Coordinates of C-alpha atoms (C1' of nucleotides) in Angstrom, one line a residue:
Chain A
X1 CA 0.0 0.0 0.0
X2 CA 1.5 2.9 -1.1
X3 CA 2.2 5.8 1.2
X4 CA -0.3 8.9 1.4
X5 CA 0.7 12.4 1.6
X6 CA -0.7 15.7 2.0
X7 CA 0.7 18.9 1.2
X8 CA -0.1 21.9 2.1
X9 CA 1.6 25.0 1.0
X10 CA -0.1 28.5 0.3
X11 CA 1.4 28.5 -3.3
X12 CA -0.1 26.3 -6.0
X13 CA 2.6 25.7 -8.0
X14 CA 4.6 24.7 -5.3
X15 CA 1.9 22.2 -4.4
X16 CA 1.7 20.9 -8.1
X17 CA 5.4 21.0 -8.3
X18 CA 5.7 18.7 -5.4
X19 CA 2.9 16.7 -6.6
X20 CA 4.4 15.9 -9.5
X21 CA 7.9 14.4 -8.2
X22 CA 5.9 12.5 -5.2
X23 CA 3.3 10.9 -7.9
X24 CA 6.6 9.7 -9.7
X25 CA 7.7 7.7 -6.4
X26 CA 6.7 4.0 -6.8
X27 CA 5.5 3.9 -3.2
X28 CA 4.1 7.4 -2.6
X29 CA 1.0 9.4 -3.4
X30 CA -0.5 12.8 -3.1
X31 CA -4.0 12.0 -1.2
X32 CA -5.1 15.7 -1.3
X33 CA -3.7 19.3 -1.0
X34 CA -4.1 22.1 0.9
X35 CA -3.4 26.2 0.8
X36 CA -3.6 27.1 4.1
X37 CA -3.3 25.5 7.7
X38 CA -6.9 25.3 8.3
X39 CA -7.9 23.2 5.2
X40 CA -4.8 20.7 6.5
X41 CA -6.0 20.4 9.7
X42 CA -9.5 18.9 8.0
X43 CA -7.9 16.9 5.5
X44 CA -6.1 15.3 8.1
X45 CA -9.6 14.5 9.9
X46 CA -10.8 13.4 7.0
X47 CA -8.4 11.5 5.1
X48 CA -5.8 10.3 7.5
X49 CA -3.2 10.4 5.5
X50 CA 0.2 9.2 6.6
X51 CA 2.3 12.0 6.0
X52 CA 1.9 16.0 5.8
X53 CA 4.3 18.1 3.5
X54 CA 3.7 21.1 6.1
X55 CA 4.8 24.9 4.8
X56 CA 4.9 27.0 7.9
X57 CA 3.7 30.6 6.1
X58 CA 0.4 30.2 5.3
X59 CA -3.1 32.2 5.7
X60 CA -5.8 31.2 7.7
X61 CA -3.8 29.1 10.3
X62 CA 0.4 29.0 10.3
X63 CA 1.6 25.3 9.8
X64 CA 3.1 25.5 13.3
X65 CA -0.7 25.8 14.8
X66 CA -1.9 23.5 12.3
X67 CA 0.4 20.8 13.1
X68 CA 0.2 21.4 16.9
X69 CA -3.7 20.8 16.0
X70 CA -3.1 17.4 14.1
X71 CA -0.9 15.9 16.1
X72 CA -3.0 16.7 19.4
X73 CA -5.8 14.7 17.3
X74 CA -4.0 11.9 15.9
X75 CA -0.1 11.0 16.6
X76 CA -0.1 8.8 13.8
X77 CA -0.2 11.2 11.0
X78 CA 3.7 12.6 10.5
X79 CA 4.2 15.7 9.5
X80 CA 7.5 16.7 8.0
X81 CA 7.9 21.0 7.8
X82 CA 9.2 22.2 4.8
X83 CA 10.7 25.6 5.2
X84 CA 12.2 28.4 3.7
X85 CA 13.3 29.7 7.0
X86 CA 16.3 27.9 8.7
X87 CA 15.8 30.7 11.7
X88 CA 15.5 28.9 15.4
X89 CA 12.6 29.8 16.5
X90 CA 10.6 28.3 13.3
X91 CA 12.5 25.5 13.6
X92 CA 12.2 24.9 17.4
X93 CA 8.6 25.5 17.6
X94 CA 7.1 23.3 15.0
X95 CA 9.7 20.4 16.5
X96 CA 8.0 21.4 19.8
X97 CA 4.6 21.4 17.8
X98 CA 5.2 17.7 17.0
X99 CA 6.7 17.4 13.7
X100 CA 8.8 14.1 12.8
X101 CA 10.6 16.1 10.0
X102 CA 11.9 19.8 9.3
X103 CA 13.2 20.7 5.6
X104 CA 14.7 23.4 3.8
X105 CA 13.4 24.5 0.4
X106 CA 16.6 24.3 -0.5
X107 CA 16.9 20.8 0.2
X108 CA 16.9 18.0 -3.2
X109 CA 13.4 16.4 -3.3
X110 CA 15.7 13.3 -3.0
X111 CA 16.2 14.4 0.9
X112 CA 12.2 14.7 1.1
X113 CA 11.8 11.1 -0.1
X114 CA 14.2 10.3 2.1
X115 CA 12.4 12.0 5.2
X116 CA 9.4 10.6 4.4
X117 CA 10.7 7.3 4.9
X118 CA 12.5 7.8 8.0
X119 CA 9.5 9.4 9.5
X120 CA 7.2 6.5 9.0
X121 CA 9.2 4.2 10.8
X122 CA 9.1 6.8 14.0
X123 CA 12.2 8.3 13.6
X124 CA 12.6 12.3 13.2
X125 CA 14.4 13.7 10.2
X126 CA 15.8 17.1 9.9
X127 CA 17.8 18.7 7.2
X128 CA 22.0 19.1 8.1
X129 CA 22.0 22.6 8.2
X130 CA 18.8 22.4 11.2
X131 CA 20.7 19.5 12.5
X132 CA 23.2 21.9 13.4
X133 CA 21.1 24.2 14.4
X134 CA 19.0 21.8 17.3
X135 CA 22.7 20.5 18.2
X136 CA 23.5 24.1 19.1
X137 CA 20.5 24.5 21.0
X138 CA 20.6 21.6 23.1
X139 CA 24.4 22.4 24.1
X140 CA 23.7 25.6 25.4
X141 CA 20.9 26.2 26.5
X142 CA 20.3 29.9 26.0
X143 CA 19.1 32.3 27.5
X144 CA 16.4 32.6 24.7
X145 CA 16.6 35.9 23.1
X146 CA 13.6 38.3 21.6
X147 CA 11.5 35.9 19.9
X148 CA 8.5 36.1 22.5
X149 CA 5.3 35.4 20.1
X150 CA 5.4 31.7 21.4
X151 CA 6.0 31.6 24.9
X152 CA 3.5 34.2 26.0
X153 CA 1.0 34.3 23.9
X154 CA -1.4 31.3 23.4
X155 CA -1.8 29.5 20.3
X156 CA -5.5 31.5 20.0
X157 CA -4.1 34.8 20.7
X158 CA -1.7 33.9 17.7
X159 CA -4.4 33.0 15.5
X160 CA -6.2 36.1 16.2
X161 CA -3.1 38.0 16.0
X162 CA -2.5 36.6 12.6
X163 CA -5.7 37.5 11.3
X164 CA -5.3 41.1 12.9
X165 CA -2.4 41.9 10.7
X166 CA -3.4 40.8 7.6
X167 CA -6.2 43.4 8.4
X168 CA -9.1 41.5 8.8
X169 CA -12.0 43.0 11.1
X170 CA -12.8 41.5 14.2
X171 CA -16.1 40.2 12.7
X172 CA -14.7 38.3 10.3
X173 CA -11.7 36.7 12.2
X174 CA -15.2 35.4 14.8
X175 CA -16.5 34.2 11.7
X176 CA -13.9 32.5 10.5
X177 CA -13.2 30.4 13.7
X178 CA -16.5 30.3 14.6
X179 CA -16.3 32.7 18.1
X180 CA -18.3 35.6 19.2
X181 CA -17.5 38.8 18.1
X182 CA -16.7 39.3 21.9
X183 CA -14.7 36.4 22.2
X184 CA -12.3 37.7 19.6
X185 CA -12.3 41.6 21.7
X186 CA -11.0 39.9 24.7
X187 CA -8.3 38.0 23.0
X188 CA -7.0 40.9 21.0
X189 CA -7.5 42.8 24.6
X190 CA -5.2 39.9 25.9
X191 CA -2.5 40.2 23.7
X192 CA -2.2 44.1 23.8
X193 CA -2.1 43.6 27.5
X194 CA 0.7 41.0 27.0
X195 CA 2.8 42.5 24.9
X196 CA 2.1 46.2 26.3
X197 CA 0.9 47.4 22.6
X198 CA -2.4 49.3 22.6
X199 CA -2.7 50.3 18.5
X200 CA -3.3 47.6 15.5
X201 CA -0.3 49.2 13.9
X202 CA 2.5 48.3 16.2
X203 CA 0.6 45.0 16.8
X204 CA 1.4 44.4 13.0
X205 CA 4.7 45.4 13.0
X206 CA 5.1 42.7 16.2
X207 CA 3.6 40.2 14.3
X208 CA 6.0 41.0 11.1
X209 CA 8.6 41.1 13.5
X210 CA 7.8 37.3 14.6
X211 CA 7.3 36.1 11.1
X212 CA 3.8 35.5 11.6
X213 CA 2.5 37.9 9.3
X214 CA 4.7 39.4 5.8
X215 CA 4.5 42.5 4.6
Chain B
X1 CA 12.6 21.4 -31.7
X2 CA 12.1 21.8 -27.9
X3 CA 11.4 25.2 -26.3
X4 CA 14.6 25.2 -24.2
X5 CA 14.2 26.4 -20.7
X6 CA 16.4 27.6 -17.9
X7 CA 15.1 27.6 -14.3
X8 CA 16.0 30.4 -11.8
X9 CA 15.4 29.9 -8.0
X10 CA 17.4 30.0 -4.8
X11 CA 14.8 26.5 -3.8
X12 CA 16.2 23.3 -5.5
X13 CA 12.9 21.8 -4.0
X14 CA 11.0 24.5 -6.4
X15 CA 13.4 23.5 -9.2
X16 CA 13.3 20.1 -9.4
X17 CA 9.4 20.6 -8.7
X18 CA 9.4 22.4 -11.8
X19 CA 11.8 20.7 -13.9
X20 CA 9.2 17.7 -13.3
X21 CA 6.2 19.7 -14.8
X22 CA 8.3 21.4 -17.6
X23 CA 9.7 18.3 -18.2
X24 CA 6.5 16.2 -18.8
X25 CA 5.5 18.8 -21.7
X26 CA 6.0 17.4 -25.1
X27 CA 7.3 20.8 -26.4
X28 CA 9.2 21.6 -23.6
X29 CA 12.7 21.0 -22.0
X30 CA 14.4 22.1 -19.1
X31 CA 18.4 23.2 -20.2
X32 CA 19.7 23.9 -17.3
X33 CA 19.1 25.3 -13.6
X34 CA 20.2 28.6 -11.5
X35 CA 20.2 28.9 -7.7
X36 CA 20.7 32.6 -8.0
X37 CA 20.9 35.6 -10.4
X38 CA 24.7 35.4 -11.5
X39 CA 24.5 31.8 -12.2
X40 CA 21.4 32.5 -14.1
X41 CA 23.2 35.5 -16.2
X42 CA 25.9 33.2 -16.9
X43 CA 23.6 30.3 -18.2
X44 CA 21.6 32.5 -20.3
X45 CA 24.8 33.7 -22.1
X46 CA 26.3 30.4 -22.4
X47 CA 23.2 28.8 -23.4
X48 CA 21.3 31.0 -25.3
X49 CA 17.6 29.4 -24.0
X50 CA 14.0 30.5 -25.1
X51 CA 12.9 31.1 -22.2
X52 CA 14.3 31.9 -18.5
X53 CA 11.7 31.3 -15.6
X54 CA 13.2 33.7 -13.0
X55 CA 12.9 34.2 -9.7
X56 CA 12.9 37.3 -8.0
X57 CA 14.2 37.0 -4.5
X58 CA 17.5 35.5 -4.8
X59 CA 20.8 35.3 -3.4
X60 CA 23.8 37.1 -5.4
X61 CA 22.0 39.3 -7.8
X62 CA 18.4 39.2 -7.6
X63 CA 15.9 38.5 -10.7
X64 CA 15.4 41.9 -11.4
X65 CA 19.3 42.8 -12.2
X66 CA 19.7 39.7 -13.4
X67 CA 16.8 40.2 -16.0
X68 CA 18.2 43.6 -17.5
X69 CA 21.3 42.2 -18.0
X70 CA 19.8 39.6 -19.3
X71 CA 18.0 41.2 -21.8
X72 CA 20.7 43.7 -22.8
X73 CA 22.6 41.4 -23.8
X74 CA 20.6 39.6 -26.0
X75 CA 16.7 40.7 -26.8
X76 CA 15.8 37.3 -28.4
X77 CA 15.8 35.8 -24.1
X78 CA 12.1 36.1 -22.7
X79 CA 11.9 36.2 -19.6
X80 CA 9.2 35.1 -17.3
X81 CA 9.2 36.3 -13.4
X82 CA 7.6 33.8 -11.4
X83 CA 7.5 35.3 -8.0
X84 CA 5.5 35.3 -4.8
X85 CA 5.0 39.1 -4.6
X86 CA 2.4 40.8 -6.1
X87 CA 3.4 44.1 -4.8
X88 CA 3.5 46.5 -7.2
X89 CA 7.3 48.0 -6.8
X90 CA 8.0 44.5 -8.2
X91 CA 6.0 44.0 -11.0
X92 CA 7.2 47.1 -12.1
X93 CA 10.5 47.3 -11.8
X94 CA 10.3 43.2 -13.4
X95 CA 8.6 44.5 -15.8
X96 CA 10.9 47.6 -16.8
X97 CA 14.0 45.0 -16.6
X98 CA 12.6 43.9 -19.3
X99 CA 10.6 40.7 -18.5
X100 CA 8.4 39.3 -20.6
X101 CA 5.6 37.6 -18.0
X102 CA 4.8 37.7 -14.4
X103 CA 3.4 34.9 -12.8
X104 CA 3.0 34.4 -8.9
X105 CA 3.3 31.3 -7.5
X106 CA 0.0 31.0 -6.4
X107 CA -0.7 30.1 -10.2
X108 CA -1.6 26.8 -11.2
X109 CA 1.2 25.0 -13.0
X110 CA -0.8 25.1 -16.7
X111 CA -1.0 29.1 -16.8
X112 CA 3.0 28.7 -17.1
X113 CA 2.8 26.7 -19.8
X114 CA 0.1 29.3 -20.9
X115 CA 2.8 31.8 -20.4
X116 CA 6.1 30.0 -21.8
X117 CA 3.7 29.7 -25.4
X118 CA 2.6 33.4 -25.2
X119 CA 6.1 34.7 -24.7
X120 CA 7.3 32.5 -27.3
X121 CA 4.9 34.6 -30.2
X122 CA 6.5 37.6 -28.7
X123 CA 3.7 38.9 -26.9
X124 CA 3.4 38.9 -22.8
X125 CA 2.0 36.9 -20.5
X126 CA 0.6 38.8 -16.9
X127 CA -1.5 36.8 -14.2
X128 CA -4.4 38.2 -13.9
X129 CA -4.0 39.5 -10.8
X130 CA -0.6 41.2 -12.1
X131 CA -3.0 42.3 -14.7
X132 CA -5.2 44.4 -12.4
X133 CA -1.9 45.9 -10.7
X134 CA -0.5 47.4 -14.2
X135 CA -4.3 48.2 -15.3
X136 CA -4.8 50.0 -12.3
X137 CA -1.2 52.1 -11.8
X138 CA -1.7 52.9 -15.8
X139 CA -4.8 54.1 -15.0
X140 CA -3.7 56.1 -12.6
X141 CA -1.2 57.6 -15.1
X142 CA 1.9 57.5 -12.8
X143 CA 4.5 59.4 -15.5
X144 CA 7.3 57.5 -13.6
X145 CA 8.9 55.3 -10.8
X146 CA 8.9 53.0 -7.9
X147 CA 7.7 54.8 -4.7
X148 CA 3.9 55.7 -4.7
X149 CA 4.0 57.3 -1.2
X150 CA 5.2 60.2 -2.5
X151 CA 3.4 60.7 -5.8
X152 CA 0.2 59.8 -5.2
X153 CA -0.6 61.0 -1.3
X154 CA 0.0 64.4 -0.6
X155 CA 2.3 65.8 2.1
X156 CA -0.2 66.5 4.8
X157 CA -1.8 62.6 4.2
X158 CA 1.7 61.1 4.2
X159 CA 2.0 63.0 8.0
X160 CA -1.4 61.3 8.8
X161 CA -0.4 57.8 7.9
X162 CA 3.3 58.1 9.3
X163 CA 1.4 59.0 12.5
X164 CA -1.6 56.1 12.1
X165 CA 1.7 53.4 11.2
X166 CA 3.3 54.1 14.4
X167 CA 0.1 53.5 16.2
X168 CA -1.1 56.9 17.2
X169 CA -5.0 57.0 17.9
X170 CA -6.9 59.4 15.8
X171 CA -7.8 61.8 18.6
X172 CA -3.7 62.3 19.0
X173 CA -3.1 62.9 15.9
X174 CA -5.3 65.9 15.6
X175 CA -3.7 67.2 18.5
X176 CA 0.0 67.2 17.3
X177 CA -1.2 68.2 14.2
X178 CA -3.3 71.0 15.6
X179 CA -6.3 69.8 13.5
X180 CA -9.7 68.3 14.5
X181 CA -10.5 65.1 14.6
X182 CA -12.7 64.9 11.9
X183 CA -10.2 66.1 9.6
X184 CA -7.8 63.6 10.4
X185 CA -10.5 61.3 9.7
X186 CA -11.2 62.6 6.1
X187 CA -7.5 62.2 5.7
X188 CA -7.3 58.7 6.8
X189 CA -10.2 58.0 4.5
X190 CA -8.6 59.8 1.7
X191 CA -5.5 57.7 2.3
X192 CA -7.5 54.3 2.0
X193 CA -9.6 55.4 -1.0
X194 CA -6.5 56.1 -2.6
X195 CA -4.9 53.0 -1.7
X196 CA -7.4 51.0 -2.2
X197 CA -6.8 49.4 1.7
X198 CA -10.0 49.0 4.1
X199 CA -7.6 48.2 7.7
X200 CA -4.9 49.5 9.8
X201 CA -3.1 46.7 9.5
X202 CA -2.2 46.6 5.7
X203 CA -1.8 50.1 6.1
X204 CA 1.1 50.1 8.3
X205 CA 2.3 47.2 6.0
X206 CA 2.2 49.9 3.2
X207 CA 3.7 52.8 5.4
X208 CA 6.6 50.1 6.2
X209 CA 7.5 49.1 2.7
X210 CA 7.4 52.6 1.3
X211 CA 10.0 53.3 4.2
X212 CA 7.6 56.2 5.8
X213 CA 8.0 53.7 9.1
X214 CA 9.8 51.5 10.4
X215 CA 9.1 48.7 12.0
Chain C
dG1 C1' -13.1 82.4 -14.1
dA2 C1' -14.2 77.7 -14.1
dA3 C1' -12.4 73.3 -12.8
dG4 C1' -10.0 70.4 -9.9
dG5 C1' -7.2 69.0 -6.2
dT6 C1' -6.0 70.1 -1.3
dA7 C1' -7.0 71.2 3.4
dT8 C1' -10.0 72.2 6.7
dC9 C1' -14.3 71.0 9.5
dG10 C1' -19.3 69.3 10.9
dG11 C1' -23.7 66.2 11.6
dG12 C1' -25.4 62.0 12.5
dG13 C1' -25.7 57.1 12.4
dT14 C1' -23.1 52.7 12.6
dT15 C1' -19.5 49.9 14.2
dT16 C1' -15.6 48.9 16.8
dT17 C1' -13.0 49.2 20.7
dC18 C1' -12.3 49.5 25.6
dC19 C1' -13.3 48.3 30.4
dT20 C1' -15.1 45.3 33.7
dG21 C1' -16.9 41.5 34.7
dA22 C1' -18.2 36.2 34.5
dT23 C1' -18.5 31.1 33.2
dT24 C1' -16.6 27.0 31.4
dT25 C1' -12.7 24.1 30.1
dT26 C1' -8.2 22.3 30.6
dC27 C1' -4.5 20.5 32.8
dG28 C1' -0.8 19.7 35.9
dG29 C1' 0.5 18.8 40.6
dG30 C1' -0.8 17.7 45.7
Chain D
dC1 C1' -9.6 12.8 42.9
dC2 C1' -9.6 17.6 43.8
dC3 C1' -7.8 22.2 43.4
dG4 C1' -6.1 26.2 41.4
dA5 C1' -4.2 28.6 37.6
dA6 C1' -4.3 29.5 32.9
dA7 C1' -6.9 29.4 28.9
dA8 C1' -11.0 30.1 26.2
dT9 C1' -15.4 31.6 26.0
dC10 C1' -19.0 35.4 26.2
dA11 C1' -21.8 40.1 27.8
dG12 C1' -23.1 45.0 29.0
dG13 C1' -22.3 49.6 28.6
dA14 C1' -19.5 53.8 27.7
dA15 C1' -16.1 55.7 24.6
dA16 C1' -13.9 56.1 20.5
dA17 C1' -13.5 55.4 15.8
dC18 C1' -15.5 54.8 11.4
dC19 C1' -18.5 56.0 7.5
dC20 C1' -21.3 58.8 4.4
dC21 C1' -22.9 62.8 3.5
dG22 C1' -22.0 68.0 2.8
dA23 C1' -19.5 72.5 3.3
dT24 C1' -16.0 76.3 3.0
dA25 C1' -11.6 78.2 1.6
dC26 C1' -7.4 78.2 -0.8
dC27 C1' -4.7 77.2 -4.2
dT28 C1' -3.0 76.0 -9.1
dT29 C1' -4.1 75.1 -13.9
dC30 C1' -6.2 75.7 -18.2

DNA sequence: GAAGGTATCGGGGTTTTCCTGATTTTCGGG
DNA sequence: CCCGAAAATCAGGAAAACCCCGATACCTTC
């Protein structure tokens, strides 16, 4: 039985691209795709697939949430990041987040058929050049520097900050994850509080700042 | 004969994802690969291809340069951008260098081939949401170059939307200002109408990239 | 001197935000 | 198993911002 994959990336041809090359592996196939984090966390309800082809910049819901959201549901499915960031903190948090797997865009596809193999007999792949960089952080231990977005806010108040800074209103951001209006006030109220910011333009330019949002 | 092809991007995954697709056209054939804008320069000179699928964000010399040297060198090169921007500065300046097509990467994989066939007859291929950008700034009859900040909003709006980008509430503005409140309203409202943006957010995302704010 | 863009305000209604609560859910120790 | 803290959910009411209209005055341009 041949092994099924979703991918979700926000760019098409990217997801055709990748398509393509899996569809020509003897023991792989592209169940489905996806173009933002929210579609991947239903396809992955739905379908079950055995491995996700996760990008990590995506509307709707980041693939860090996303996977954080599959893997809560279901620690079968693997989900292998690929990245064009190689920066820590991405890195860090979707390992955290439960992915088996972290890629660079950079990588040959023959390192993602590679991963995808390795991750479905349990084991973790990560690229060399994020090897080196988990190696470094597990030797010393830093005294972790700015990147705040993930340790004090929640994964909602990232959501909703995500959806704040690619200027949606607060009526639509309840609509689209099904809240009260209210609901979505008191978490935007949360996060100013958190991170001290009172104005919808310096909580884009945080949110920039994190990677969570691009200009 | 083959339309030969080079491919332009700092992602091998992206590549290889398209040397797949490009690859499985009966007209088409990939010649050769770039992972940044020198190496692309180089190829086009030493290979003389049809067509050059660039990239614009990459590493050495980006697809822009690389395009106008490109095509100064030898007209009978098209050039397709295939980018992930659909900001305008881009499209532009792509478009000045001397590029034949724009495509985002949203696009589904056939609208290249759409493109690579277009280019070919001499004529140019946009997306259609690249379409609407150069429809829209011809429209607006900008004589000449990249920054809109200061051609199309006037000094006094530029003020109000440096003040609105770093966050200030409307009721401060008109006091450092010395204007009413209502005014500043009408300004803000003149900014968005002219800008065609509906939130705070993307309007601090505009005020960053026209360099009017920092982050 | 008519036309058009800019800059300045206001009225009045709608929407959002802000502030202060409150309830339920979750989850990790004791 | 319970307990408490954090997280997630929602409401009411006042303040602020937003939106759609119109108005005046001051420029330049044709």
């Amino acid at each position: 039985m041949k092994i099924r994959i979703v991918v979700a990336d926000d760019h098409k041809i990217m997801r055709e691209g990748l398509k393509a090359l899996i569809d020509k592996q003897p023991d792989m196939e592209v169940a489905a795709e996806a173009q933002d984090g929210l579609t991947a966390t239903r396809l992955a309800r739905k379908l079950l697939p055995h491995v996700i082809i996760m990008d990590i910049g995506m509307p709707e819901m980041n693939g860090i949430d996303a996977t954080r959201e599959i893997v809560a549901e279901n620690k079968d499915v693997k989900i292998i990041a690929l990245s064009m960031h190689s920066d820590r903190r991405f890195v860090l948090e979707m390992l955290k987040a439960g992915a088996s797997g972290y890629l660079l865009k950079d990588s040959a596809f023959e390192e993602l058929v590679t991963a995808v193999h390795t991750v479905m007999t349990g084991q973790s792949y990560l690229s060399p050049r994020i090897t080196d960089i988990v190696v470094k952080e597990y030797l010393h231990n830093l005294p972790r520097n700015d990147s705040t977005v993930f340790t004090i806010l929640t994964q909602r108040e990232r959501e909703v900050l995500q959806h704040l800074a690619e200027g949606k209103t607060t009526k639509q951001i309840a609509s689209t994850l099904n809240l009260s209006v209210k609901t979505v006030e008191t978490h935007r109220q949360q996060i100013m509080d958190k991170l001290q910011i009172r104005s919808v333009a310096e909580l884009t330019k945080y949110a920039i700042r994190e990677g969570i949002t691009s200009l």
